[in-house]
């Protein structure tokens, strides 16, 4: 952990109180990205925290997250997704390639102890991004670990159990005795079973039906489910897919939530290069999409001419 000493000093001076686990994780992501693209500086697109709640609104801890863009703009040669995973393995991570729901996109999960990274490459090929998170850092006594926090859930976090998957009234334990005689918690009388969160059935994430209900509450349609990139007007003003992603990651959804896992596609159409972004808001489950017109990228043919 001491190998990234320089980076640690930098981060500590910028953000006093950042835990060592967060500093270490950020260092790992930058190190792996640099190993893949030695001649390119990786970009920390965004760093944020997920609050961890129990019964009270006041968080009992936080998880620290980083979104790093390793490459994808004008890369001289794509290392290929297998090489990306090898770079993680070389640093002691275990990787699991996930089957992609969308053609041309690659995804994997990397784990090391209680740290996790979502590895993603857009189609085109598009951007190569790492989203990493630390174990929960508790402010007081450690209280186990929720199944999900806001950013790590695939879907929308259950707002009854805040991602824990257990009933927070009884802490997931079937009552025995207790103050009121029988003392069985309300959750025990439900088909969800003793201790499980009644709302999400113990999954920690809202069911498809509940998610659809959230969308209705916000007056939103359900997405078409094809996973295609919605057509939206292209914006200008960005010189690379990475800088466009930095802008996108700062934009909140209409509901106010910024957390969104962004898929990406780089495409040449009608003589212009477009960077497309699409994702599902982790607050209201809205389908979100942006398009950016980038300066025409260097074609492979130009690079061939440069060769002796
Ligand atoms: Zn729940
Ligand atoms: Zn209960
Ligand atoms: Zn939203």
PDB file of C-alpha atoms and ligand atoms in Angstrom:
ATOM      1  CA  UNK A   1       0.000   0.000   0.000  1.00  0.00           C
ATOM      2  CA  UNK A   2       2.964   2.298   0.492  1.00  0.00           C
ATOM      3  CA  UNK A   3       3.976   2.195  -3.155  1.00  0.00           C
ATOM      4  CA  UNK A   4       1.677   5.062  -4.094  1.00  0.00           C
ATOM      5  CA  UNK A   5       3.033   7.312  -1.367  1.00  0.00           C
ATOM      6  CA  UNK A   6       3.159  10.402  -3.557  1.00  0.00           C
ATOM      7  CA  UNK A   7      -0.461  10.073  -4.581  1.00  0.00           C
ATOM      8  CA  UNK A   8      -1.466   9.497  -0.959  1.00  0.00           C
ATOM      9  CA  UNK A   9       0.062  12.765   0.193  1.00  0.00           C
ATOM     10  CA  UNK A  10      -1.694  14.553  -2.623  1.00  0.00           C
ATOM     11  CA  UNK A  11      -5.092  13.131  -1.775  1.00  0.00           C
ATOM     12  CA  UNK A  12      -4.717  13.646   1.960  1.00  0.00           C
ATOM     13  CA  UNK A  13      -3.850  17.280   1.510  1.00  0.00           C
ATOM     14  CA  UNK A  14      -6.843  17.784  -0.803  1.00  0.00           C
ATOM     15  CA  UNK A  15      -9.383  15.912   1.275  1.00  0.00           C
ATOM     16  CA  UNK A  16      -8.510  15.670   4.934  1.00  0.00           C
ATOM     17  CA  UNK A  17     -10.331  12.753   6.505  1.00  0.00           C
ATOM     18  CA  UNK A  18     -10.215  10.528   3.448  1.00  0.00           C
ATOM     19  CA  UNK A  19      -9.752   7.000   4.791  1.00  0.00           C
ATOM     20  CA  UNK A  20      -6.726   4.976   3.844  1.00  0.00           C
ATOM     21  CA  UNK A  21      -8.900   2.426   2.022  1.00  0.00           C
ATOM     22  CA  UNK A  22     -10.166   5.111  -0.373  1.00  0.00           C
ATOM     23  CA  UNK A  23      -6.672   6.424  -1.034  1.00  0.00           C
ATOM     24  CA  UNK A  24      -5.441   2.920  -1.706  1.00  0.00           C
ATOM     25  CA  UNK A  25      -8.283   2.121  -4.091  1.00  0.00           C
ATOM     26  CA  UNK A  26      -7.828   5.310  -6.087  1.00  0.00           C
ATOM     27  CA  UNK A  27      -4.112   4.567  -6.328  1.00  0.00           C
ATOM     28  CA  UNK A  28      -4.846   1.054  -7.595  1.00  0.00           C
ATOM     29  CA  UNK A  29      -7.244   2.266 -10.299  1.00  0.00           C
ATOM     30  CA  UNK A  30      -4.782   4.882 -11.544  1.00  0.00           C
ATOM     31  CA  UNK A  31      -1.930   2.403 -11.428  1.00  0.00           C
ATOM     32  CA  UNK A  32      -3.798  -0.235 -13.452  1.00  0.00           C
ATOM     33  CA  UNK A  33      -4.947   2.377 -15.988  1.00  0.00           C
ATOM     34  CA  UNK A  34      -1.376   3.655 -16.363  1.00  0.00           C
ATOM     35  CA  UNK A  35      -0.084   0.118 -16.881  1.00  0.00           C
ATOM     36  CA  UNK A  36      -2.521  -0.269 -19.789  1.00  0.00           C
ATOM     37  CA  UNK A  37      -1.825   3.149 -21.317  1.00  0.00           C
ATOM     38  CA  UNK A  38       1.721   4.156 -20.314  1.00  0.00           C
ATOM     39  CA  UNK A  39       1.652   7.280 -22.510  1.00  0.00           C
ATOM     40  CA  UNK A  40      -1.701   8.589 -21.338  1.00  0.00           C
ATOM     41  CA  UNK A  41      -2.741  10.092 -18.028  1.00  0.00           C
ATOM     42  CA  UNK A  42      -5.800   8.360 -16.601  1.00  0.00           C
ATOM     43  CA  UNK A  43      -8.603  10.745 -15.653  1.00  0.00           C
ATOM     44  CA  UNK A  44     -10.475  10.601 -12.359  1.00  0.00           C
ATOM     45  CA  UNK A  45     -13.898  11.441 -13.782  1.00  0.00           C
ATOM     46  CA  UNK A  46     -15.648  11.723 -10.446  1.00  0.00           C
ATOM     47  CA  UNK A  47     -15.157  10.741  -6.801  1.00  0.00           C
ATOM     48  CA  UNK A  48     -18.064  10.556  -4.402  1.00  0.00           C
ATOM     49  CA  UNK A  49     -19.472   8.726  -1.388  1.00  0.00           C
ATOM     50  CA  UNK A  50     -22.558   6.616  -0.771  1.00  0.00           C
ATOM     51  CA  UNK A  51     -24.209   7.148   2.603  1.00  0.00           C
ATOM     52  CA  UNK A  52     -25.106   4.016   4.564  1.00  0.00           C
ATOM     53  CA  UNK A  53     -28.239   4.305   6.689  1.00  0.00           C
ATOM     54  CA  UNK A  54     -29.961   2.171   9.250  1.00  0.00           C
ATOM     55  CA  UNK A  55     -33.248   3.344  10.751  1.00  0.00           C
ATOM     56  CA  UNK A  56     -32.282   6.992  11.208  1.00  0.00           C
ATOM     57  CA  UNK A  57     -31.853   9.456   8.339  1.00  0.00           C
ATOM     58  CA  UNK A  58     -28.378  10.216   9.682  1.00  0.00           C
ATOM     59  CA  UNK A  59     -25.831   7.943   7.934  1.00  0.00           C
ATOM     60  CA  UNK A  60     -23.849   5.484  10.067  1.00  0.00           C
ATOM     61  CA  UNK A  61     -21.083   5.231   7.504  1.00  0.00           C
ATOM     62  CA  UNK A  62     -19.992   5.812   3.951  1.00  0.00           C
ATOM     63  CA  UNK A  63     -18.611   3.922   1.021  1.00  0.00           C
ATOM     64  CA  UNK A  64     -16.062   5.770  -1.133  1.00  0.00           C
ATOM     65  CA  UNK A  65     -16.280   5.506  -4.908  1.00  0.00           C
ATOM     66  CA  UNK A  66     -14.160   6.495  -7.882  1.00  0.00           C
ATOM     67  CA  UNK A  67     -14.905   6.585 -11.576  1.00  0.00           C
ATOM     68  CA  UNK A  68     -11.688   6.473 -13.583  1.00  0.00           C
ATOM     69  CA  UNK A  69     -11.473   6.729 -17.344  1.00  0.00           C
ATOM     70  CA  UNK A  70      -8.505   4.693 -18.498  1.00  0.00           C
ATOM     71  CA  UNK A  71      -8.704   5.203 -22.226  1.00  0.00           C
ATOM     72  CA  UNK A  72     -10.784   5.297 -25.343  1.00  0.00           C
ATOM     73  CA  UNK A  73      -9.872   8.595 -27.003  1.00  0.00           C
ATOM     74  CA  UNK A  74      -7.518   8.297 -29.931  1.00  0.00           C
ATOM     75  CA  UNK A  75      -5.855   5.354 -28.323  1.00  0.00           C
ATOM     76  CA  UNK A  76      -2.906   4.254 -30.409  1.00  0.00           C
ATOM     77  CA  UNK A  77      -3.805   0.600 -29.961  1.00  0.00           C
ATOM     78  CA  UNK A  78      -6.602  -0.886 -27.949  1.00  0.00           C
ATOM     79  CA  UNK A  79      -5.159  -3.256 -25.364  1.00  0.00           C
ATOM     80  CA  UNK A  80      -8.198  -5.494 -25.659  1.00  0.00           C
ATOM     81  CA  UNK A  81     -10.485  -6.444 -22.811  1.00  0.00           C
ATOM     82  CA  UNK A  82      -8.549  -9.591 -21.848  1.00  0.00           C
ATOM     83  CA  UNK A  83      -5.428  -7.476 -21.333  1.00  0.00           C
ATOM     84  CA  UNK A  84      -7.444  -5.096 -19.178  1.00  0.00           C
ATOM     85  CA  UNK A  85      -8.438  -7.984 -16.933  1.00  0.00           C
ATOM     86  CA  UNK A  86      -4.840  -9.241 -16.848  1.00  0.00           C
ATOM     87  CA  UNK A  87      -3.759  -5.825 -15.619  1.00  0.00           C
ATOM     88  CA  UNK A  88      -6.106  -6.254 -12.650  1.00  0.00           C
ATOM     89  CA  UNK A  89      -4.913  -9.816 -12.036  1.00  0.00           C
ATOM     90  CA  UNK A  90      -1.320  -8.582 -12.027  1.00  0.00           C
ATOM     91  CA  UNK A  91      -2.219  -6.293  -9.102  1.00  0.00           C
ATOM     92  CA  UNK A  92      -3.781  -9.126  -7.117  1.00  0.00           C
ATOM     93  CA  UNK A  93      -7.411  -8.726  -8.124  1.00  0.00           C
ATOM     94  CA  UNK A  94      -9.756 -11.575  -9.037  1.00  0.00           C
ATOM     95  CA  UNK A  95     -11.761 -10.848 -12.158  1.00  0.00           C
ATOM     96  CA  UNK A  96     -15.027 -12.239 -13.466  1.00  0.00           C
ATOM     97  CA  UNK A  97     -16.043 -11.411 -16.970  1.00  0.00           C
ATOM     98  CA  UNK A  98     -19.756 -10.797 -17.260  1.00  0.00           C
ATOM     99  CA  UNK A  99     -21.733 -11.578 -20.361  1.00  0.00           C
ATOM    100  CA  UNK A 100     -22.660  -8.266 -21.903  1.00  0.00           C
ATOM    101  CA  UNK A 101     -26.301  -7.405 -22.422  1.00  0.00           C
ATOM    102  CA  UNK A 102     -25.340  -5.193 -25.339  1.00  0.00           C
ATOM    103  CA  UNK A 103     -23.274  -6.103 -28.428  1.00  0.00           C
ATOM    104  CA  UNK A 104     -19.879  -4.412 -28.655  1.00  0.00           C
ATOM    105  CA  UNK A 105     -19.769  -3.582 -24.946  1.00  0.00           C
ATOM    106  CA  UNK A 106     -17.641  -5.497 -22.453  1.00  0.00           C
ATOM    107  CA  UNK A 107     -18.026  -5.709 -18.715  1.00  0.00           C
ATOM    108  CA  UNK A 108     -16.377  -7.453 -15.805  1.00  0.00           C
ATOM    109  CA  UNK A 109     -16.232  -7.352 -12.037  1.00  0.00           C
ATOM    110  CA  UNK A 110     -12.925  -7.270 -10.178  1.00  0.00           C
ATOM    111  CA  UNK A 111     -12.552  -8.036  -6.472  1.00  0.00           C
ATOM    112  CA  UNK A 112      -9.773  -7.776  -3.978  1.00  0.00           C
ATOM    113  CA  UNK A 113     -10.698  -8.435  -0.363  1.00  0.00           C
ATOM    114  CA  UNK A 114     -13.763  -6.244   0.197  1.00  0.00           C
ATOM    115  CA  UNK A 115     -12.958  -3.857  -2.613  1.00  0.00           C
ATOM    116  CA  UNK A 116     -14.836  -4.079  -5.883  1.00  0.00           C
ATOM    117  CA  UNK A 117     -14.449  -2.589  -9.350  1.00  0.00           C
ATOM    118  CA  UNK A 118     -16.890  -2.561 -12.238  1.00  0.00           C
ATOM    119  CA  UNK A 119     -14.843  -2.668 -15.439  1.00  0.00           C
ATOM    120  CA  UNK A 120     -16.579  -1.458 -18.567  1.00  0.00           C
ATOM    121  CA  UNK A 121     -15.688  -0.817 -22.182  1.00  0.00           C
ATOM    122  CA  UNK A 122     -18.134   0.946 -24.483  1.00  0.00           C
ATOM    123  CA  UNK A 123     -18.747  -0.025 -28.077  1.00  0.00           C
ATOM    124  CA  UNK A 124     -16.892   1.608 -30.922  1.00  0.00           C
ATOM    125  CA  UNK A 125     -14.671   0.867 -29.027  1.00  0.00           C
ATOM    126  CA  UNK A 126     -15.767   3.552 -26.633  1.00  0.00           C
ATOM    127  CA  UNK A 127     -14.389   4.563 -23.275  1.00  0.00           C
ATOM    128  CA  UNK A 128     -12.746   2.125 -20.901  1.00  0.00           C
ATOM    129  CA  UNK A 129     -13.907   2.958 -17.378  1.00  0.00           C
ATOM    130  CA  UNK A 130     -13.325   1.577 -13.883  1.00  0.00           C
ATOM    131  CA  UNK A 131     -15.872   2.257 -11.142  1.00  0.00           C
ATOM    132  CA  UNK A 132     -14.379   1.185  -7.833  1.00  0.00           C
ATOM    133  CA  UNK A 133     -15.767   1.178  -4.308  1.00  0.00           C
ATOM    134  CA  UNK A 134     -14.372   0.623  -0.848  1.00  0.00           C
ATOM    135  CA  UNK A 135     -15.930  -1.432   1.907  1.00  0.00           C
ATOM    136  CA  UNK A 136     -18.217   0.687   4.091  1.00  0.00           C
ATOM    137  CA  UNK A 137     -16.305   2.976   6.434  1.00  0.00           C
ATOM    138  CA  UNK A 138     -18.354   3.348   9.629  1.00  0.00           C
ATOM    139  CA  UNK A 139     -18.255   6.460  11.743  1.00  0.00           C
ATOM    140  CA  UNK A 140     -18.980   4.508  14.908  1.00  0.00           C
ATOM    141  CA  UNK A 141     -19.347   0.820  15.621  1.00  0.00           C
ATOM    142  CA  UNK A 142     -19.207  -1.357  12.535  1.00  0.00           C
ATOM    143  CA  UNK A 143     -22.611  -2.814  11.741  1.00  0.00           C
ATOM    144  CA  UNK A 144     -22.080  -5.499   9.145  1.00  0.00           C
ATOM    145  CA  UNK A 145     -22.432  -4.747   5.504  1.00  0.00           C
ATOM    146  CA  UNK A 146     -25.414  -3.801   3.366  1.00  0.00           C
ATOM    147  CA  UNK A 147     -25.944  -5.799   0.205  1.00  0.00           C
ATOM    148  CA  UNK A 148     -25.924  -2.595  -1.799  1.00  0.00           C
ATOM    149  CA  UNK A 149     -25.446   1.120  -1.517  1.00  0.00           C
ATOM    150  CA  UNK A 150     -26.819   3.767  -3.893  1.00  0.00           C
ATOM    151  CA  UNK A 151     -24.082   3.421  -6.513  1.00  0.00           C
ATOM    152  CA  UNK A 152     -23.439  -0.302  -6.374  1.00  0.00           C
ATOM    153  CA  UNK A 153     -26.987  -1.522  -6.895  1.00  0.00           C
ATOM    154  CA  UNK A 154     -28.027  -2.588 -10.365  1.00  0.00           C
ATOM    155  CA  UNK A 155     -31.342  -0.820 -10.382  1.00  0.00           C
ATOM    156  CA  UNK A 156     -32.862   1.286  -7.628  1.00  0.00           C
ATOM    157  CA  UNK A 157     -31.983   0.872  -3.974  1.00  0.00           C
ATOM    158  CA  UNK A 158     -34.826  -0.299  -1.731  1.00  0.00           C
ATOM    159  CA  UNK A 159     -35.883   2.743   0.285  1.00  0.00           C
ATOM    160  CA  UNK A 160     -37.288   0.625   3.108  1.00  0.00           C
ATOM    161  CA  UNK A 161     -34.097  -1.209   4.042  1.00  0.00           C
ATOM    162  CA  UNK A 162     -31.601   1.115   2.279  1.00  0.00           C
ATOM    163  CA  UNK A 163     -30.013  -1.835   0.520  1.00  0.00           C
ATOM    164  CA  UNK A 164     -29.524  -4.059   3.577  1.00  0.00           C
ATOM    165  CA  UNK A 165     -32.132  -6.592   2.468  1.00  0.00           C
ATOM    166  CA  UNK A 166     -33.237  -7.127   6.047  1.00  0.00           C
ATOM    167  CA  UNK A 167     -36.064  -5.608   8.035  1.00  0.00           C
ATOM    168  CA  UNK A 168     -34.541  -2.690   9.903  1.00  0.00           C
ATOM    169  CA  UNK A 169     -37.141  -2.882  12.705  1.00  0.00           C
ATOM    170  CA  UNK A 170     -35.882  -6.228  13.952  1.00  0.00           C
ATOM    171  CA  UNK A 171     -32.450  -6.055  12.385  1.00  0.00           C
ATOM    172  CA  UNK A 172     -33.125  -9.194  10.395  1.00  0.00           C
ATOM    173  CA  UNK A 173     -33.591 -11.393  13.443  1.00  0.00           C
ATOM    174  CA  UNK A 174     -36.841 -13.114  14.300  1.00  0.00           C
ATOM    175  CA  UNK A 175     -38.076 -11.729  17.595  1.00  0.00           C
ATOM    176  CA  UNK A 176     -38.064 -13.913  20.657  1.00  0.00           C
ATOM    177  CA  UNK A 177     -39.796 -12.343  23.602  1.00  0.00           C
ATOM    178  CA  UNK A 178     -39.255  -8.631  23.367  1.00  0.00           C
ATOM    179  CA  UNK A 179     -41.221  -5.908  25.061  1.00  0.00           C
ATOM    180  CA  UNK A 180     -44.701  -6.809  23.875  1.00  0.00           C
ATOM    181  CA  UNK A 181     -45.336 -10.451  24.725  1.00  0.00           C
ATOM    182  CA  UNK A 182     -45.352 -12.317  21.414  1.00  0.00           C
ATOM    183  CA  UNK A 183     -42.837  -9.886  20.041  1.00  0.00           C
ATOM    184  CA  UNK A 184     -42.884 -11.133  16.501  1.00  0.00           C
ATOM    185  CA  UNK A 185     -41.896  -8.363  14.130  1.00  0.00           C
ATOM    186  CA  UNK A 186     -44.365  -7.446  11.404  1.00  0.00           C
ATOM    187  CA  UNK A 187     -41.955  -8.760   8.794  1.00  0.00           C
ATOM    188  CA  UNK A 188     -42.237 -12.284  10.244  1.00  0.00           C
ATOM    189  CA  UNK A 189     -45.929 -12.435   9.440  1.00  0.00           C
ATOM    190  CA  UNK A 190     -45.264 -11.730   5.781  1.00  0.00           C
ATOM    191  CA  UNK A 191     -44.429 -14.269   3.131  1.00  0.00           C
ATOM    192  CA  UNK A 192     -41.044 -12.586   2.767  1.00  0.00           C
ATOM    193  CA  UNK A 193     -40.100 -14.483   5.902  1.00  0.00           C
ATOM    194  CA  UNK A 194     -38.639 -13.520   9.228  1.00  0.00           C
ATOM    195  CA  UNK A 195     -36.083 -10.800   9.117  1.00  0.00           C
ATOM    196  CA  UNK A 196     -36.216 -10.100   5.427  1.00  0.00           C
ATOM    197  CA  UNK A 197     -37.213  -6.710   4.154  1.00  0.00           C
ATOM    198  CA  UNK A 198     -40.851  -6.919   3.174  1.00  0.00           C
ATOM    199  CA  UNK A 199     -40.529  -4.261   0.467  1.00  0.00           C
ATOM    200  CA  UNK A 200     -37.788  -5.879  -1.614  1.00  0.00           C
ATOM    201  CA  UNK A 201     -38.086  -9.478  -0.426  1.00  0.00           C
ATOM    202  CA  UNK A 202     -34.534  -9.369   0.879  1.00  0.00           C
ATOM    203  CA  UNK A 203     -32.816  -8.409  -2.373  1.00  0.00           C
ATOM    204  CA  UNK A 204     -31.921  -4.854  -1.269  1.00  0.00           C
ATOM    205  CA  UNK A 205     -33.082  -3.491  -4.630  1.00  0.00           C
ATOM    206  CA  UNK A 206     -36.551  -2.580  -5.769  1.00  0.00           C
ATOM    207  CA  UNK A 207     -38.371  -5.212  -7.792  1.00  0.00           C
ATOM    208  CA  UNK A 208     -39.201  -4.450 -11.435  1.00  0.00           C
ATOM    209  CA  UNK A 209     -42.786  -3.779 -10.417  1.00  0.00           C
ATOM    210  CA  UNK A 210     -41.797  -1.371  -7.638  1.00  0.00           C
ATOM    211  CA  UNK A 211     -39.325   0.354  -9.976  1.00  0.00           C
ATOM    212  CA  UNK A 212     -42.073   0.854 -12.537  1.00  0.00           C
ATOM    213  CA  UNK A 213     -44.193   2.385  -9.780  1.00  0.00           C
ATOM    214  CA  UNK A 214     -41.356   4.814  -8.930  1.00  0.00           C
ATOM    215  CA  UNK A 215     -41.239   5.876 -12.583  1.00  0.00           C
ATOM    216  CA  UNK A 216     -44.981   6.465 -12.600  1.00  0.00           C
ATOM    217  CA  UNK A 217     -44.659   8.618  -9.493  1.00  0.00           C
ATOM    218  CA  UNK A 218     -42.228  10.811 -11.441  1.00  0.00           C
ATOM    219  CA  UNK A 219     -44.437  10.698 -14.554  1.00  0.00           C
ATOM    220  CA  UNK A 220     -41.859   8.722 -16.529  1.00  0.00           C
ATOM    221  CA  UNK A 221     -42.382   6.007 -19.138  1.00  0.00           C
ATOM    222  CA  UNK A 222     -40.779   2.579 -18.763  1.00  0.00           C
ATOM    223  CA  UNK A 223     -37.688   2.182 -21.019  1.00  0.00           C
ATOM    224  CA  UNK A 224     -38.195   0.091 -24.143  1.00  0.00           C
ATOM    225  CA  UNK A 225     -35.836  -2.562 -22.795  1.00  0.00           C
ATOM    226  CA  UNK A 226     -33.782  -2.937 -25.969  1.00  0.00           C
ATOM    227  CA  UNK A 227     -30.796  -1.169 -24.420  1.00  0.00           C
ATOM    228  CA  UNK A 228     -30.320   0.939 -27.529  1.00  0.00           C
ATOM    229  CA  UNK A 229     -29.008   4.483 -27.161  1.00  0.00           C
ATOM    230  CA  UNK A 230     -31.945   6.905 -27.294  1.00  0.00           C
ATOM    231  CA  UNK A 231     -31.687   9.539 -30.015  1.00  0.00           C
ATOM    232  CA  UNK A 232     -31.041  12.946 -28.501  1.00  0.00           C
ATOM    233  CA  UNK A 233     -29.687  16.166 -30.075  1.00  0.00           C
ATOM    234  CA  UNK A 234     -25.877  16.249 -30.174  1.00  0.00           C
ATOM    235  CA  UNK A 235     -24.070  18.909 -28.151  1.00  0.00           C
ATOM    236  CA  UNK A 236     -20.727  20.425 -29.076  1.00  0.00           C
ATOM    237  CA  UNK A 237     -17.978  21.953 -26.994  1.00  0.00           C
ATOM    238  CA  UNK A 238     -16.022  18.879 -25.935  1.00  0.00           C
ATOM    239  CA  UNK A 239     -12.843  17.691 -27.548  1.00  0.00           C
ATOM    240  CA  UNK A 240     -12.876  14.089 -26.358  1.00  0.00           C
ATOM    241  CA  UNK A 241     -15.169  11.353 -25.104  1.00  0.00           C
ATOM    242  CA  UNK A 242     -13.425  11.552 -21.738  1.00  0.00           C
ATOM    243  CA  UNK A 243     -14.156  15.269 -21.277  1.00  0.00           C
ATOM    244  CA  UNK A 244     -17.757  14.607 -22.336  1.00  0.00           C
ATOM    245  CA  UNK A 245     -18.010  11.875 -19.675  1.00  0.00           C
ATOM    246  CA  UNK A 246     -16.641  14.264 -17.050  1.00  0.00           C
ATOM    247  CA  UNK A 247     -19.437  16.695 -17.974  1.00  0.00           C
ATOM    248  CA  UNK A 248     -22.104  13.983 -17.992  1.00  0.00           C
ATOM    249  CA  UNK A 249     -21.048  12.667 -14.582  1.00  0.00           C
ATOM    250  CA  UNK A 250     -21.628  16.134 -13.101  1.00  0.00           C
ATOM    251  CA  UNK A 251     -25.149  16.500 -14.485  1.00  0.00           C
ATOM    252  CA  UNK A 252     -27.945  15.523 -12.147  1.00  0.00           C
ATOM    253  CA  UNK A 253     -31.129  13.842 -13.277  1.00  0.00           C
ATOM    254  CA  UNK A 254     -34.380  15.845 -13.086  1.00  0.00           C
ATOM    255  CA  UNK A 255     -34.997  14.069  -9.743  1.00  0.00           C
ATOM    256  CA  UNK A 256     -31.725  15.499  -8.390  1.00  0.00           C
ATOM    257  CA  UNK A 257     -29.754  12.229  -8.319  1.00  0.00           C
ATOM    258  CA  UNK A 258     -26.430  12.179 -10.172  1.00  0.00           C
ATOM    259  CA  UNK A 259     -25.652   8.493  -9.665  1.00  0.00           C
ATOM    260  CA  UNK A 260     -25.984   6.654 -12.928  1.00  0.00           C
ATOM    261  CA  UNK A 261     -23.904   3.949 -14.507  1.00  0.00           C
ATOM    262  CA  UNK A 262     -23.061   5.342 -17.954  1.00  0.00           C
ATOM    263  CA  UNK A 263     -22.840   3.116 -20.992  1.00  0.00           C
ATOM    264  CA  UNK A 264     -21.000   4.584 -23.927  1.00  0.00           C
ATOM    265  CA  UNK A 265     -20.689   4.274 -27.675  1.00  0.00           C
ATOM    266  CA  UNK A 266     -18.317   6.036 -30.029  1.00  0.00           C
ATOM    267  CA  UNK A 267     -19.670   6.146 -33.536  1.00  0.00           C
ATOM    268  CA  UNK A 268     -18.942   7.699 -36.927  1.00  0.00           C
ATOM    269  CA  UNK A 269     -22.139   8.714 -38.660  1.00  0.00           C
ATOM    270  CA  UNK A 270     -22.872  11.252 -41.399  1.00  0.00           C
ATOM    271  CA  UNK A 271     -19.258  12.374 -41.476  1.00  0.00           C
ATOM    272  CA  UNK A 272     -19.136  13.183 -37.790  1.00  0.00           C
ATOM    273  CA  UNK A 273     -17.920  11.451 -34.665  1.00  0.00           C
ATOM    274  CA  UNK A 274     -20.437  11.094 -31.870  1.00  0.00           C
ATOM    275  CA  UNK A 275     -19.968  10.023 -28.274  1.00  0.00           C
ATOM    276  CA  UNK A 276     -23.248   8.624 -26.952  1.00  0.00           C
ATOM    277  CA  UNK A 277     -24.060   8.059 -23.299  1.00  0.00           C
ATOM    278  CA  UNK A 278     -27.036   6.236 -21.815  1.00  0.00           C
ATOM    279  CA  UNK A 279     -27.975   5.033 -18.364  1.00  0.00           C
ATOM    280  CA  UNK A 280     -30.749   4.460 -15.874  1.00  0.00           C
ATOM    281  CA  UNK A 281     -30.956   6.966 -13.021  1.00  0.00           C
ATOM    282  CA  UNK A 282     -30.321   5.277  -9.686  1.00  0.00           C
ATOM    283  CA  UNK A 283     -32.804   7.566  -7.990  1.00  0.00           C
ATOM    284  CA  UNK A 284     -35.982   7.575 -10.114  1.00  0.00           C
ATOM    285  CA  UNK A 285     -35.091   4.893 -12.702  1.00  0.00           C
ATOM    286  CA  UNK A 286     -35.498   7.371 -15.571  1.00  0.00           C
ATOM    287  CA  UNK A 287     -33.763   6.563 -18.821  1.00  0.00           C
ATOM    288  CA  UNK A 288     -31.088   9.209 -19.347  1.00  0.00           C
ATOM    289  CA  UNK A 289     -29.145   9.933 -22.540  1.00  0.00           C
ATOM    290  CA  UNK A 290     -26.700  12.458 -23.989  1.00  0.00           C
ATOM    291  CA  UNK A 291     -24.909  12.817 -27.322  1.00  0.00           C
ATOM    292  CA  UNK A 292     -21.800  14.870 -28.084  1.00  0.00           C
ATOM    293  CA  UNK A 293     -20.242  15.751 -31.396  1.00  0.00           C
ATOM    294  CA  UNK A 294     -16.480  15.379 -31.144  1.00  0.00           C
ATOM    295  CA  UNK A 295     -13.775  16.637 -33.476  1.00  0.00           C
ATOM    296  CA  UNK A 296     -13.442  14.102 -36.277  1.00  0.00           C
ATOM    297  CA  UNK A 297     -11.251  11.341 -34.905  1.00  0.00           C
ATOM    298  CA  UNK A 298      -8.093  10.292 -36.592  1.00  0.00           C
ATOM    299  CA  UNK A 299      -8.931   7.456 -38.927  1.00  0.00           C
ATOM    300  CA  UNK A 300      -6.948   4.282 -38.962  1.00  0.00           C
ATOM    301  CA  UNK A 301      -5.826   5.114 -42.530  1.00  0.00           C
ATOM    302  CA  UNK A 302      -4.054   8.267 -41.325  1.00  0.00           C
ATOM    303  CA  UNK A 303      -2.117   6.259 -38.812  1.00  0.00           C
ATOM    304  CA  UNK A 304      -1.083   3.744 -41.440  1.00  0.00           C
ATOM    305  CA  UNK A 305       0.452   6.580 -43.517  1.00  0.00           C
ATOM    306  CA  UNK A 306       2.625   7.558 -40.559  1.00  0.00           C
ATOM    307  CA  UNK A 307       4.273   4.155 -40.552  1.00  0.00           C
ATOM    308  CA  UNK A 308       7.633   3.773 -42.340  1.00  0.00           C
TER     309      UNK A 308
HETATM  310 ZN1  LIG B   1     -35.660  -3.681   1.173  1.00  0.00          ZN
HETATM  311 ZN1  LIG B   2     -38.682  -7.244  11.200  1.00  0.00          ZN
HETATM  312 ZN1  LIG B   3     -33.623  10.468 -11.521  1.00  0.00          ZN
END
